[in-house]
Amino acid sequence: MGVIKEKFKEKADKLSAEIKDMLKEHGTKKIGEVNLSQIYQGMRGITGLVTETSLLDAQDGIRFRGYSIPELQKQLPKAPGGNEPLPEGLFYLMLVNELPTEDDVQHLSSVLQRRSHVPNHVFASIEALPINAHPMTQFVVAIMALQTESLFAKNYAKGMNKKDYWEATFDDALDLIARLPRIAAYIYRRKYKAGEHIQPNGLLDWAGNFAHMMGYEDEGFKELMRLYMTIHADHEGGNVSAHTTHLVGSALSDPYLSFAAGMNGLAGPLHGLANQEVIKWIFELREQIGSDLPSKDQIAEYVKKTLSEGKVVPGYGHAVLRKTDPRFEAQMEFGKKHMPDDPLVQTVWNVYDAVPPILQSIAKIKNPWPNVDAHSGALLVHYGMKEYEFYTVLFGVSRALGVLASLCWDRALGMPLERPKSVSTRLVKAWLEGKEEIWGD
Ligand code: CMX
């Protein structure tokens, strides 16, 4: 057994025992109440899941195992000469709940390198799709093709003991994370660079090698990828991609099936696809105004037009956050440091000035502030990555770190099949008339 796996097992056994004791003593304590609106409105605010890897606060934003993004930027190991955290380090932290040393991260990078071989039939599956298939469709098809490699599925078919679920999940998670950059880069080069593929460089870190395989050798872009892959990795358990991966995994669908399901959720415009929608919206704004740097008044007019057409302003609002997303702030800092004079990046900042007052004036909108997707595209375009339909794939590669670390914990803690109760409106009406009892006492 590898050192990371051993450490994980040790931590998981300890927590498992603690949870058992906790539930024995406090299992009947009430954790909250549910009102009728909540069950019709996307279950907002209902605590119904346990996710160990990260926790989201409406005001302070995300913390990964207790660490904020600025803290991770200071404390996680960096690439030689770099300033941004290595995402392998964040994965290690989420997985074993300990800040890694430089050696730990180097070890994990080389483990991922060793596991990164992608079988030919996966590339053939991508090639079988029309070139105009959306990159997220190609990504999910490739993950599904890779499912032939699942150790969990193979061992389950042979009659795996429950006690061993965690280990097969752990191995599948590492294999999948190791292989995703190669798959994503293949899709990018196939669709946008005439199929001229670039072989991996075994000397680079996970995100640096991903940048290299996509064809970006600029050190600034590699640093951006390290930051990008770190900040998009996890956002506690209730968001669509994390929740879907967890839910599908609860049926003991293997990590490939579970992650592919999560990626189908990420491909929705209210979730991960918002990153392509933002840059598309800004390109359309610039074209309509006829300027590379529209004024704040011109942006405000365009925002009002978007809203009057019954559309959302992409990159703004959030189901949980009630302040500017710290992931937006981290990207803004990166922009200020590396490209303060870029007109597209400046437009993102002008949009940040123009949009919140307008959204604040609409009572139903609970959060007028930007989320992670409001900034990322402009940074990518700066380095030449203009193909915005690809952006959600980048989000997906990063999201694998969080949701797959969580899946390892789900199986190690013996999380059962997820199956909440639903009701019909007919039953709700009967309950309101006092004819039925639907929530016990
Ligand atoms: N522009 C216009 N209207 C918005 C809005 C926005 N940016 N944000 C919220 N609203 C609207 C909602 O559509 C909803 O309207 P209806 O009642 O008519 O359906 C109303 O305001 C209330 O919504 P809310 O309670 O404030 O927000 P929700 O929790 O329902 O939705 C989110 C959250 C993210 C889906 C929503 O803010 C949105 O659609 N934003 C734009 C898309 C986006 O950026 N998504 C990415 C989120 C981050 C990620 O997952 O990657």
GROMACS .gro file of C-alpha atoms and ligand atoms in nm:
model
  492
    1MET     CA    1   0.000   0.000   0.000
    2GLY     CA    2   0.134   0.348  -0.085
    3VAL     CA    3   0.213   0.603   0.186
    4ILE     CA    4  -0.078   0.836   0.097
    5LYS     CA    5  -0.320   0.545   0.093
    6GLU     CA    6  -0.195   0.424   0.432
    7LYS     CA    7  -0.228   0.770   0.581
    8PHE     CA    8  -0.579   0.804   0.436
    9LYS     CA    9  -0.687   0.468   0.579
   10GLU     CA   10  -0.554   0.558   0.923
   11LYS     CA   11  -0.743   0.891   0.924
   12ALA     CA   12  -1.059   0.735   0.782
   13ASP     CA   13  -1.070   0.458   1.045
   14LYS     CA   14  -1.029   0.714   1.322
   15LEU     CA   15  -1.304   0.943   1.190
   16SER     CA   16  -1.531   0.647   1.122
   17ALA     CA   17  -1.507   0.541   1.487
   18GLU     CA   18  -1.565   0.899   1.605
   19ILE     CA   19  -1.877   0.933   1.390
   20LYS     CA   20  -2.011   0.604   1.522
   21ASP     CA   21  -1.972   0.723   1.881
   22MET     CA   22  -2.113   1.066   1.798
   23LEU     CA   23  -2.424   0.918   1.639
   24LYS     CA   24  -2.470   0.677   1.928
   25GLU     CA   25  -2.479   0.965   2.173
   26HIS     CA   26  -2.633   1.247   1.965
   27GLY     CA   27  -2.797   1.077   1.669
   28THR     CA   28  -3.148   1.198   1.755
   29LYS     CA   29  -3.054   1.567   1.802
   30LYS     CA   30  -3.233   1.803   1.558
   31ILE     CA   31  -3.004   1.992   1.323
   32GLY     CA   32  -3.264   2.222   1.166
   33GLU     CA   33  -3.615   2.268   1.040
   34VAL     CA   34  -3.751   2.254   0.688
   35ASN     CA   35  -4.027   2.482   0.567
   36LEU     CA   36  -4.260   2.431   0.274
   37SER     CA   37  -4.093   2.690   0.046
   38GLN     CA   38  -3.757   2.518   0.078
   39ILE     CA   39  -3.877   2.191  -0.073
   40TYR     CA   40  -4.020   2.378  -0.374
   41GLN     CA   41  -3.716   2.606  -0.409
   42GLY     CA   42  -3.416   2.386  -0.467
   43MET     CA   43  -3.372   2.278  -0.102
   44ARG     CA   44  -3.174   2.598  -0.028
   45GLY     CA   45  -3.043   2.608   0.326
   46ILE     CA   46  -3.143   2.253   0.418
   47THR     CA   47  -2.849   2.078   0.582
   48GLY     CA   48  -2.872   1.726   0.446
   49LEU     CA   49  -2.521   1.617   0.353
   50VAL     CA   50  -2.182   1.556   0.509
   51THR     CA   51  -1.877   1.659   0.302
   52GLU     CA   52  -1.537   1.652   0.469
   53THR     CA   53  -1.320   1.825   0.209
   54SER     CA   54  -1.442   2.186   0.223
   55LEU     CA   55  -1.699   2.416   0.384
   56LEU     CA   56  -1.867   2.723   0.234
   57ASP     CA   57  -1.961   3.027   0.438
   58ALA     CA   58  -2.207   3.276   0.286
   59GLN     CA   59  -1.990   3.573   0.391
   60ASP     CA   60  -1.633   3.439   0.396
   61GLY     CA   61  -1.652   3.197   0.104
   62ILE     CA   62  -1.483   2.863   0.070
   63ARG     CA   63  -1.240   2.702   0.313
   64PHE     CA   64  -1.066   2.379   0.219
   65ARG     CA   65  -1.013   2.176   0.538
   66GLY     CA   66  -1.026   2.507   0.722
   67TYR     CA   67  -0.786   2.699   0.492
   68SER     CA   68  -0.898   3.003   0.291
   69ILE     CA   69  -0.766   3.062  -0.061
   70PRO     CA   70  -0.509   3.329   0.049
   71GLU     CA   71  -0.389   3.088   0.321
   72LEU     CA   72  -0.349   2.809   0.065
   73GLN     CA   73  -0.160   3.047  -0.163
   74LYS     CA   74   0.086   3.107   0.122
   75GLN     CA   75   0.110   2.760   0.270
   76LEU     CA   76   0.086   2.504  -0.012
   77PRO     CA   77   0.405   2.406  -0.196
   78LYS     CA   78   0.477   2.583  -0.526
   79ALA     CA   79   0.648   2.490  -0.852
   80PRO     CA   80   1.018   2.595  -0.870
   81GLY     CA   81   1.021   2.975  -0.917
   82GLY     CA   82   0.640   2.990  -0.895
   83ASN     CA   83   0.403   3.175  -0.663
   84GLU     CA   84   0.077   2.985  -0.703
   85PRO     CA   85  -0.009   2.669  -0.509
   86LEU     CA   86   0.032   2.329  -0.671
   87PRO     CA   87  -0.316   2.170  -0.696
   88GLU     CA   88  -0.171   1.830  -0.606
   89GLY     CA   89  -0.107   1.986  -0.264
   90LEU     CA   90  -0.472   2.081  -0.227
   91PHE     CA   91  -0.577   1.730  -0.327
   92TYR     CA   92  -0.344   1.590  -0.059
   93LEU     CA   93  -0.492   1.829   0.198
   94MET     CA   94  -0.851   1.738   0.107
   95LEU     CA   95  -0.770   1.368   0.107
   96VAL     CA   96  -0.567   1.328   0.428
   97ASN     CA   97  -0.657   1.647   0.615
   98GLU     CA   98  -0.295   1.757   0.656
   99LEU     CA   99  -0.095   2.030   0.483
  100PRO     CA  100   0.158   1.852   0.260
  101THR     CA  101   0.532   1.913   0.261
  102GLU     CA  102   0.724   1.978  -0.062
  103ASP     CA  103   0.823   1.609  -0.059
  104ASP     CA  104   0.462   1.494  -0.019
  105VAL     CA  105   0.358   1.698  -0.320
  106GLN     CA  106   0.651   1.581  -0.530
  107HIS     CA  107   0.565   1.225  -0.443
  108LEU     CA  108   0.199   1.277  -0.537
  109SER     CA  109   0.300   1.445  -0.867
  110SER     CA  110   0.511   1.143  -0.959
  111VAL     CA  111   0.236   0.898  -0.854
  112LEU     CA  112  -0.002   1.085  -1.087
  113GLN     CA  113   0.256   1.081  -1.368
  114ARG     CA  114   0.294   0.704  -1.330
  115ARG     CA  115  -0.083   0.649  -1.346
  116SER     CA  116  -0.151   0.882  -1.640
  117HIS     CA  117  -0.157   0.634  -1.929
  118VAL     CA  118  -0.478   0.668  -2.133
  119PRO     CA  119  -0.576   0.360  -2.338
  120ASN     CA  120  -0.622   0.405  -2.713
  121HIS     CA  121  -0.992   0.322  -2.718
  122VAL     CA  122  -1.057   0.641  -2.518
  123PHE     CA  123  -0.903   0.855  -2.792
  124ALA     CA  124  -1.095   0.649  -3.051
  125SER     CA  125  -1.420   0.724  -2.863
  126ILE     CA  126  -1.345   1.097  -2.878
  127GLU     CA  127  -1.259   1.067  -3.249
  128ALA     CA  128  -1.593   0.894  -3.313
  129LEU     CA  129  -1.775   1.216  -3.220
  130PRO     CA  130  -1.830   1.496  -3.473
  131ILE     CA  131  -1.571   1.770  -3.430
  132ASN     CA  132  -1.846   2.019  -3.351
  133ALA     CA  133  -1.960   1.819  -3.045
  134HIS     CA  134  -1.930   2.046  -2.741
  135PRO     CA  135  -1.602   1.988  -2.552
  136MET     CA  136  -1.800   1.891  -2.240
  137THR     CA  137  -1.980   1.621  -2.441
  138GLN     CA  138  -1.643   1.492  -2.566
  139PHE     CA  139  -1.508   1.505  -2.209
  140VAL     CA  140  -1.794   1.301  -2.063
  141VAL     CA  141  -1.781   1.046  -2.348
  142ALA     CA  142  -1.407   1.003  -2.283
  143ILE     CA  143  -1.460   0.955  -1.908
  144MET     CA  144  -1.726   0.694  -1.984
  145ALA     CA  145  -1.490   0.518  -2.228
  146LEU     CA  146  -1.224   0.515  -1.956
  147GLN     CA  147  -1.467   0.336  -1.723
  148THR     CA  148  -1.341   0.006  -1.872
  149GLU     CA  149  -1.039   0.063  -1.642
  150SER     CA  150  -1.239   0.083  -1.318
  151LEU     CA  151  -1.092  -0.134  -1.046
  152PHE     CA  152  -1.402  -0.077  -0.833
  153ALA     CA  153  -1.630  -0.216  -1.108
  154LYS     CA  154  -1.398  -0.514  -1.171
  155ASN     CA  155  -1.361  -0.600  -0.803
  156TYR     CA  156  -1.732  -0.555  -0.734
  157ALA     CA  157  -1.812  -0.802  -1.013
  158LYS     CA  158  -1.579  -1.051  -0.843
  159GLY     CA  159  -1.763  -1.011  -0.511
  160MET     CA  160  -1.562  -0.742  -0.331
  161ASN     CA  161  -1.605  -0.723   0.047
  162LYS     CA  162  -1.767  -0.396   0.169
  163LYS     CA  163  -1.457  -0.327   0.375
  164ASP     CA  164  -1.253  -0.293   0.056
  165TYR     CA  165  -1.475  -0.042  -0.127
  166TRP     CA  166  -1.263   0.250  -0.011
  167GLU     CA  167  -0.941   0.107  -0.157
  168ALA     CA  168  -1.077   0.043  -0.506
  169THR     CA  169  -1.237   0.390  -0.497
  170PHE     CA  170  -0.905   0.541  -0.391
  171ASP     CA  171  -0.719   0.374  -0.678
  172ASP     CA  172  -0.983   0.471  -0.934
  173ALA     CA  173  -0.982   0.831  -0.806
  174LEU     CA  174  -0.604   0.863  -0.844
  175ASP     CA  175  -0.605   0.701  -1.189
  176LEU     CA  176  -0.884   0.927  -1.307
  177ILE     CA  177  -0.721   1.246  -1.178
  178ALA     CA  178  -0.391   1.139  -1.339
  179ARG     CA  179  -0.556   1.082  -1.678
  180LEU     CA  180  -0.794   1.376  -1.705
  181PRO     CA  181  -0.537   1.639  -1.819
  182ARG     CA  182  -0.428   1.413  -2.107
  183ILE     CA  183  -0.790   1.360  -2.213
  184ALA     CA  184  -0.884   1.728  -2.183
  185ALA     CA  185  -0.572   1.838  -2.373
  186TYR     CA  186  -0.649   1.583  -2.645
  187ILE     CA  187  -1.000   1.728  -2.686
  188TYR     CA  188  -0.858   2.082  -2.701
  189ARG     CA  189  -0.593   2.000  -2.964
  190ARG     CA  190  -0.838   1.789  -3.163
  191LYS     CA  191  -1.107   2.057  -3.179
  192TYR     CA  192  -0.901   2.373  -3.205
  193LYS     CA  193  -0.546   2.285  -3.314
  194ALA     CA  194  -0.606   2.059  -3.615
  195GLY     CA  195  -0.544   1.743  -3.412
  196GLU     CA  196  -0.174   1.823  -3.359
  197HIS     CA  197  -0.128   1.655  -3.024
  198ILE     CA  198   0.151   1.718  -2.774
  199GLN     CA  199   0.306   1.440  -2.569
  200PRO     CA  200   0.317   1.477  -2.189
  201ASN     CA  201   0.631   1.608  -2.018
  202GLY     CA  202   0.706   1.379  -1.724
  203LEU     CA  203   0.919   1.642  -1.553
  204LEU     CA  204   0.635   1.887  -1.504
  205ASP     CA  205   0.378   1.910  -1.225
  206TRP     CA  206   0.016   1.804  -1.291
  207ALA     CA  207  -0.116   2.150  -1.391
  208GLY     CA  208   0.207   2.258  -1.565
  209ASN     CA  209   0.199   1.943  -1.775
  210PHE     CA  210  -0.168   2.006  -1.857
  211ALA     CA  211  -0.078   2.356  -1.984
  212HIS     CA  212   0.209   2.204  -2.184
  213MET     CA  213  -0.013   1.937  -2.346
  214MET     CA  214  -0.267   2.204  -2.446
  215GLY     CA  215   0.019   2.391  -2.616
  216TYR     CA  216   0.082   2.674  -2.367
  217GLU     CA  217   0.448   2.704  -2.267
  218ASP     CA  218   0.428   3.054  -2.118
  219GLU     CA  219   0.521   3.031  -1.747
  220GLY     CA  220   0.242   3.282  -1.673
  221PHE     CA  221  -0.017   3.046  -1.821
  222LYS     CA  222   0.126   2.753  -1.621
  223GLU     CA  223   0.095   2.962  -1.304
  224LEU     CA  224  -0.261   3.051  -1.402
  225MET     CA  225  -0.342   2.681  -1.447
  226ARG     CA  226  -0.201   2.602  -1.101
  227LEU     CA  227  -0.420   2.873  -0.947
  228TYR     CA  228  -0.721   2.783  -1.162
  229MET     CA  229  -0.699   2.410  -1.080
  230THR     CA  230  -0.671   2.495  -0.709
  231ILE     CA  231  -0.958   2.741  -0.672
  232HIS     CA  232  -1.214   2.547  -0.880
  233ALA     CA  233  -1.150   2.214  -0.706
  234ASP     CA  234  -1.424   2.207  -0.442
  235HIS     CA  235  -1.715   2.411  -0.306
  236GLU     CA  236  -1.855   2.189  -0.030
  237GLY     CA  237  -2.108   1.915  -0.108
  238GLY     CA  238  -2.436   2.069  -0.220
  239ASN     CA  239  -2.338   2.222  -0.556
  240VAL     CA  240  -2.464   2.030  -0.859
  241SER     CA  241  -2.137   1.863  -0.967
  242ALA     CA  242  -2.031   1.758  -0.616
  243HIS     CA  243  -2.376   1.652  -0.509
  244THR     CA  244  -2.432   1.451  -0.828
  245THR     CA  245  -2.098   1.270  -0.798
  246HIS     CA  246  -2.177   1.187  -0.436
  247LEU     CA  247  -2.536   1.081  -0.510
  248VAL     CA  248  -2.447   0.854  -0.803
  249GLY     CA  249  -2.156   0.710  -0.603
  250SER     CA  250  -2.399   0.623  -0.323
  251ALA     CA  251  -2.551   0.360  -0.554
  252LEU     CA  252  -2.198   0.210  -0.566
  253SER     CA  253  -2.163   0.326  -0.925
  254ASP     CA  254  -1.784   0.333  -0.969
  255PRO     CA  255  -1.585   0.661  -0.960
  256TYR     CA  256  -1.581   0.690  -1.342
  257LEU     CA  257  -1.962   0.664  -1.365
  258SER     CA  258  -2.008   0.895  -1.067
  259PHE     CA  259  -1.766   1.160  -1.192
  260ALA     CA  260  -1.911   1.153  -1.546
  261ALA     CA  261  -2.255   1.217  -1.393
  262GLY     CA  262  -2.115   1.512  -1.197
  263MET     CA  263  -1.962   1.652  -1.515
  264ASN     CA  264  -2.300   1.643  -1.690
  265GLY     CA  265  -2.422   1.869  -1.411
  266LEU     CA  266  -2.120   2.097  -1.441
  267ALA     CA  267  -2.209   2.141  -1.810
  268GLY     CA  268  -2.526   2.334  -1.719
  269PRO     CA  269  -2.525   2.715  -1.772
  270LEU     CA  270  -2.634   2.788  -1.414
  271HIS     CA  271  -2.327   2.596  -1.291
  272GLY     CA  272  -1.991   2.542  -1.466
  273LEU     CA  273  -2.096   2.641  -1.817
  274ALA     CA  274  -2.139   2.995  -1.681
  275ASN     CA  275  -1.764   3.047  -1.741
  276GLN     CA  276  -1.812   3.025  -2.119
  277GLU     CA  277  -2.135   3.228  -2.100
  278VAL     CA  278  -1.955   3.515  -1.924
  279ILE     CA  279  -1.690   3.564  -2.192
  280LYS     CA  280  -1.943   3.513  -2.470
  281TRP     CA  281  -2.159   3.782  -2.308
  282ILE     CA  282  -1.860   4.020  -2.282
  283PHE     CA  283  -1.758   3.957  -2.645
  284GLU     CA  284  -2.116   4.033  -2.755
  285LEU     CA  285  -2.120   4.345  -2.537
  286ARG     CA  286  -1.795   4.472  -2.695
  287GLU     CA  287  -1.923   4.400  -3.043
  288GLN     CA  288  -2.254   4.574  -2.984
  289ILE     CA  289  -2.091   4.884  -2.833
  290GLY     CA  290  -1.812   4.874  -3.093
  291SER     CA  291  -1.534   4.918  -2.836
  292ASP     CA  292  -1.272   4.700  -2.667
  293LEU     CA  293  -1.324   4.893  -2.346
  294PRO     CA  294  -1.692   4.989  -2.304
  295SER     CA  295  -1.763   5.253  -2.039
  296LYS     CA  296  -1.942   5.164  -1.713
  297ASP     CA  297  -2.256   5.344  -1.839
  298GLN     CA  298  -2.253   5.141  -2.160
  299ILE     CA  299  -2.208   4.820  -1.958
  300ALA     CA  300  -2.499   4.918  -1.730
  301GLU     CA  301  -2.725   4.969  -2.032
  302TYR     CA  302  -2.623   4.628  -2.169
  303VAL     CA  303  -2.693   4.460  -1.833
  304LYS     CA  304  -3.043   4.613  -1.830
  305LYS     CA  305  -3.100   4.487  -2.185
  306THR     CA  306  -2.990   4.134  -2.082
  307LEU     CA  307  -3.232   4.138  -1.789
  308SER     CA  308  -3.518   4.280  -2.000
  309GLU     CA  309  -3.475   3.985  -2.238
  310GLY     CA  310  -3.542   3.747  -1.948
  311LYS     CA  311  -3.184   3.623  -1.926
  312VAL     CA  312  -2.945   3.597  -1.631
  313VAL     CA  313  -2.629   3.804  -1.607
  314PRO     CA  314  -2.373   3.523  -1.622
  315GLY     CA  315  -2.106   3.512  -1.352
  316TYR     CA  316  -2.321   3.698  -1.098
  317GLY     CA  317  -2.524   3.559  -0.811
  318HIS     CA  318  -2.487   3.243  -0.604
  319ALA     CA  319  -2.706   2.993  -0.424
  320VAL     CA  320  -2.505   3.022  -0.099
  321LEU     CA  321  -2.255   3.311  -0.120
  322ARG     CA  322  -2.373   3.660  -0.022
  323LYS     CA  323  -2.046   3.849  -0.091
  324THR     CA  324  -1.791   3.871  -0.372
  325ASP     CA  325  -1.656   3.519  -0.425
  326PRO     CA  326  -1.297   3.489  -0.290
  327ARG     CA  327  -1.226   3.281  -0.602
  328PHE     CA  328  -1.313   3.593  -0.809
  329GLU     CA  329  -1.085   3.801  -0.584
  330ALA     CA  330  -0.793   3.558  -0.626
  331GLN     CA  331  -0.826   3.584  -1.005
  332MET     CA  332  -0.853   3.963  -0.984
  333GLU     CA  333  -0.526   3.970  -0.789
  334PHE     CA  334  -0.366   3.750  -1.054
  335GLY     CA  335  -0.490   3.991  -1.323
  336LYS     CA  336  -0.355   4.296  -1.135
  337LYS     CA  337  -0.017   4.129  -1.102
  338HIS     CA  338   0.026   3.984  -1.450
  339MET     CA  339  -0.189   4.188  -1.693
  340PRO     CA  340  -0.323   4.510  -1.537
  341ASP     CA  341  -0.348   4.688  -1.874
  342ASP     CA  342  -0.535   4.417  -2.065
  343PRO     CA  343  -0.859   4.579  -2.190
  344LEU     CA  344  -1.061   4.256  -2.159
  345VAL     CA  345  -0.949   4.210  -1.798
  346GLN     CA  346  -1.026   4.578  -1.733
  347THR     CA  347  -1.373   4.520  -1.882
  348VAL     CA  348  -1.430   4.238  -1.628
  349TRP     CA  349  -1.340   4.490  -1.354
  350ASN     CA  350  -1.572   4.753  -1.502
  351VAL     CA  351  -1.852   4.494  -1.516
  352TYR     CA  352  -1.777   4.433  -1.145
  353ASP     CA  353  -1.842   4.803  -1.081
  354ALA     CA  354  -2.154   4.820  -1.300
  355VAL     CA  355  -2.350   4.500  -1.226
  356PRO     CA  356  -2.396   4.478  -0.844
  357PRO     CA  357  -2.591   4.807  -0.804
  358ILE     CA  358  -2.833   4.697  -1.078
  359LEU     CA  359  -2.885   4.348  -0.935
  360GLN     CA  360  -2.919   4.500  -0.585
  361SER     CA  361  -3.215   4.700  -0.711
  362ILE     CA  362  -3.402   4.375  -0.799
  363ALA     CA  363  -3.551   4.250  -0.474
  364LYS     CA  364  -3.569   3.880  -0.563
  365ILE     CA  365  -3.194   3.850  -0.637
  366LYS     CA  366  -3.027   3.741  -0.314
  367ASN     CA  367  -2.664   3.789  -0.418
  368PRO     CA  368  -2.562   4.068  -0.658
  369TRP     CA  369  -2.190   3.986  -0.638
  370PRO     CA  370  -1.962   3.803  -0.886
  371ASN     CA  371  -1.888   3.432  -0.858
  372VAL     CA  372  -1.582   3.236  -0.976
  373ASP     CA  373  -1.697   3.230  -1.340
  374ALA     CA  374  -1.711   3.610  -1.380
  375HIS     CA  375  -1.333   3.639  -1.411
  376SER     CA  376  -1.169   3.324  -1.543
  377GLY     CA  377  -1.228   3.368  -1.919
  378ALA     CA  378  -1.053   3.705  -1.948
  379LEU     CA  379  -0.734   3.562  -1.792
  380LEU     CA  380  -0.737   3.267  -2.034
  381VAL     CA  381  -0.795   3.493  -2.337
  382HIS     CA  382  -0.495   3.702  -2.229
  383TYR     CA  383  -0.267   3.403  -2.288
  384GLY     CA  384  -0.436   3.321  -2.619
  385MET     CA  385  -0.700   3.066  -2.513
  386LYS     CA  386  -0.999   3.225  -2.683
  387GLU     CA  387  -1.196   2.904  -2.744
  388TYR     CA  388  -1.450   2.966  -2.470
  389GLU     CA  389  -1.653   2.649  -2.526
  390PHE     CA  390  -1.356   2.465  -2.378
  391TYR     CA  391  -1.355   2.656  -2.048
  392THR     CA  392  -1.594   2.427  -1.861
  393VAL     CA  393  -1.362   2.132  -1.932
  394LEU     CA  394  -1.088   2.317  -1.741
  395PHE     CA  395  -1.334   2.362  -1.452
  396GLY     CA  396  -1.415   1.989  -1.474
  397VAL     CA  397  -1.052   1.875  -1.455
  398SER     CA  398  -1.010   2.084  -1.141
  399ARG     CA  399  -1.343   1.976  -0.987
  400ALA     CA  400  -1.223   1.613  -1.006
  401LEU     CA  401  -0.981   1.687  -0.719
  402GLY     CA  402  -1.258   1.777  -0.476
  403VAL     CA  403  -1.537   1.542  -0.574
  404LEU     CA  404  -1.310   1.238  -0.603
  405ALA     CA  405  -1.139   1.309  -0.268
  406SER     CA  406  -1.493   1.327  -0.126
  407LEU     CA  407  -1.592   1.000  -0.294
  408CYS     CA  408  -1.296   0.828  -0.123
  409TRP     CA  409  -1.428   0.958   0.210
  410ASP     CA  410  -1.784   0.849   0.126
  411ARG     CA  411  -1.677   0.489   0.075
  412ALA     CA  412  -1.428   0.489   0.364
  413LEU     CA  413  -1.698   0.618   0.602
  414GLY     CA  414  -1.950   0.366   0.470
  415MET     CA  415  -2.196   0.635   0.351
  416PRO     CA  416  -2.519   0.458   0.249
  417LEU     CA  417  -2.741   0.487  -0.056
  418GLU     CA  418  -2.880   0.842  -0.067
  419ARG     CA  419  -3.256   0.847  -0.082
  420PRO     CA  420  -3.441   1.154   0.050
  421LYS     CA  421  -3.820   1.150   0.082
  422SER     CA  422  -4.027   1.340  -0.173
  423VAL     CA  423  -4.392   1.444  -0.153
  424SER     CA  424  -4.653   1.537  -0.415
  425THR     CA  425  -4.841   1.870  -0.417
  426ARG     CA  426  -5.158   1.667  -0.366
  427LEU     CA  427  -5.015   1.533  -0.040
  428VAL     CA  428  -4.897   1.882   0.061
  429LYS     CA  429  -5.251   2.018   0.003
  430ALA     CA  430  -5.400   1.736   0.212
  431TRP     CA  431  -5.146   1.813   0.487
  432LEU     CA  432  -5.240   2.184   0.478
  433GLU     CA  433  -5.604   2.082   0.521
  434GLY     CA  434  -5.505   1.873   0.821
  435LYS     CA  435  -5.591   1.545   0.648
  436GLU     CA  436  -5.245   1.391   0.630
  437GLU     CA  437  -4.933   1.391   0.837
  438ILE     CA  438  -4.627   1.424   0.617
  439TRP     CA  439  -4.343   1.516   0.850
  440GLY     CA  440  -4.402   1.301   1.150
  441ASP     CA  441  -4.467   1.496   1.472
  442CMX     N1  442  -2.900   3.756  -1.331
  442CMX     C1  443  -3.036   3.765  -1.340
  442CMX     N2  444  -3.121   3.709  -1.251
  442CMX     C2  445  -3.065   3.645  -1.146
  442CMX     C3  446  -2.927   3.635  -1.129
  442CMX     C4  447  -2.843   3.692  -1.227
  442CMX     N3  448  -2.710   3.684  -1.223
  442CMX     N4  449  -2.903   3.567  -1.014
  442CMX     C5  450  -3.022   3.532  -0.963
  442CMX     N5  451  -3.120   3.579  -1.043
  442CMX     C6  452  -3.265   3.557  -1.032
  442CMX     C7  453  -3.291   3.407  -1.041
  442CMX     O1  454  -3.294   3.365  -1.176
  442CMX     C8  455  -3.425   3.396  -0.969
  442CMX     O2  456  -3.526   3.441  -1.059
  442CMX     P1  457  -3.668   3.364  -1.068
  442CMX     O3  458  -3.724   3.368  -0.929
  442CMX     O4  459  -3.745   3.445  -1.167
  442CMX     O5  460  -3.639   3.225  -1.113
  442CMX     C9  461  -3.411   3.500  -0.859
  442CMX     O6  462  -3.310   3.594  -0.903
  442CMX    C10  463  -3.372   3.446  -0.724
  442CMX     O7  464  -3.250   3.377  -0.738
  442CMX     P2  465  -3.149   3.364  -0.615
  442CMX     O8  466  -3.223   3.304  -0.501
  442CMX     O9  467  -3.078   3.493  -0.592
  442CMX    O10  468  -3.041   3.265  -0.673
  442CMX     P3  469  -3.049   3.106  -0.692
  442CMX    O11  470  -2.992   3.043  -0.571
  442CMX    O12  471  -3.185   3.062  -0.734
  442CMX    O13  472  -2.954   3.085  -0.819
  442CMX    C11  473  -2.760   3.108  -0.953
  442CMX    C12  474  -2.814   3.095  -0.810
  442CMX    C13  475  -2.610   3.099  -0.948
  442CMX    C14  476  -2.815   2.991  -1.035
  442CMX    C15  477  -2.806   3.243  -1.011
  442CMX    O14  478  -2.752   3.349  -0.935
  442CMX    C16  479  -2.769   3.259  -1.158
  442CMX    O15  480  -2.842   3.212  -1.244
  442CMX     N6  481  -2.652   3.327  -1.189
  442CMX    C17  482  -2.605   3.338  -1.324
  442CMX    C18  483  -2.541   3.207  -1.370
  442CMX    C19  484  -2.408   3.183  -1.303
  442CMX    O16  485  -2.323   3.269  -1.294
  442CMX     N7  486  -2.388   3.059  -1.255
  442CMX    C20  487  -2.259   3.017  -1.198
  442CMX    C21  488  -2.263   2.994  -1.047
  442CMX    C22  489  -2.128   2.947  -0.996
  442CMX    C23  490  -2.099   2.806  -1.044
  442CMX    O17  491  -2.171   2.713  -1.005
  442CMX    O18  492  -2.006   2.788  -1.122
   0.00000   0.00000   0.00000
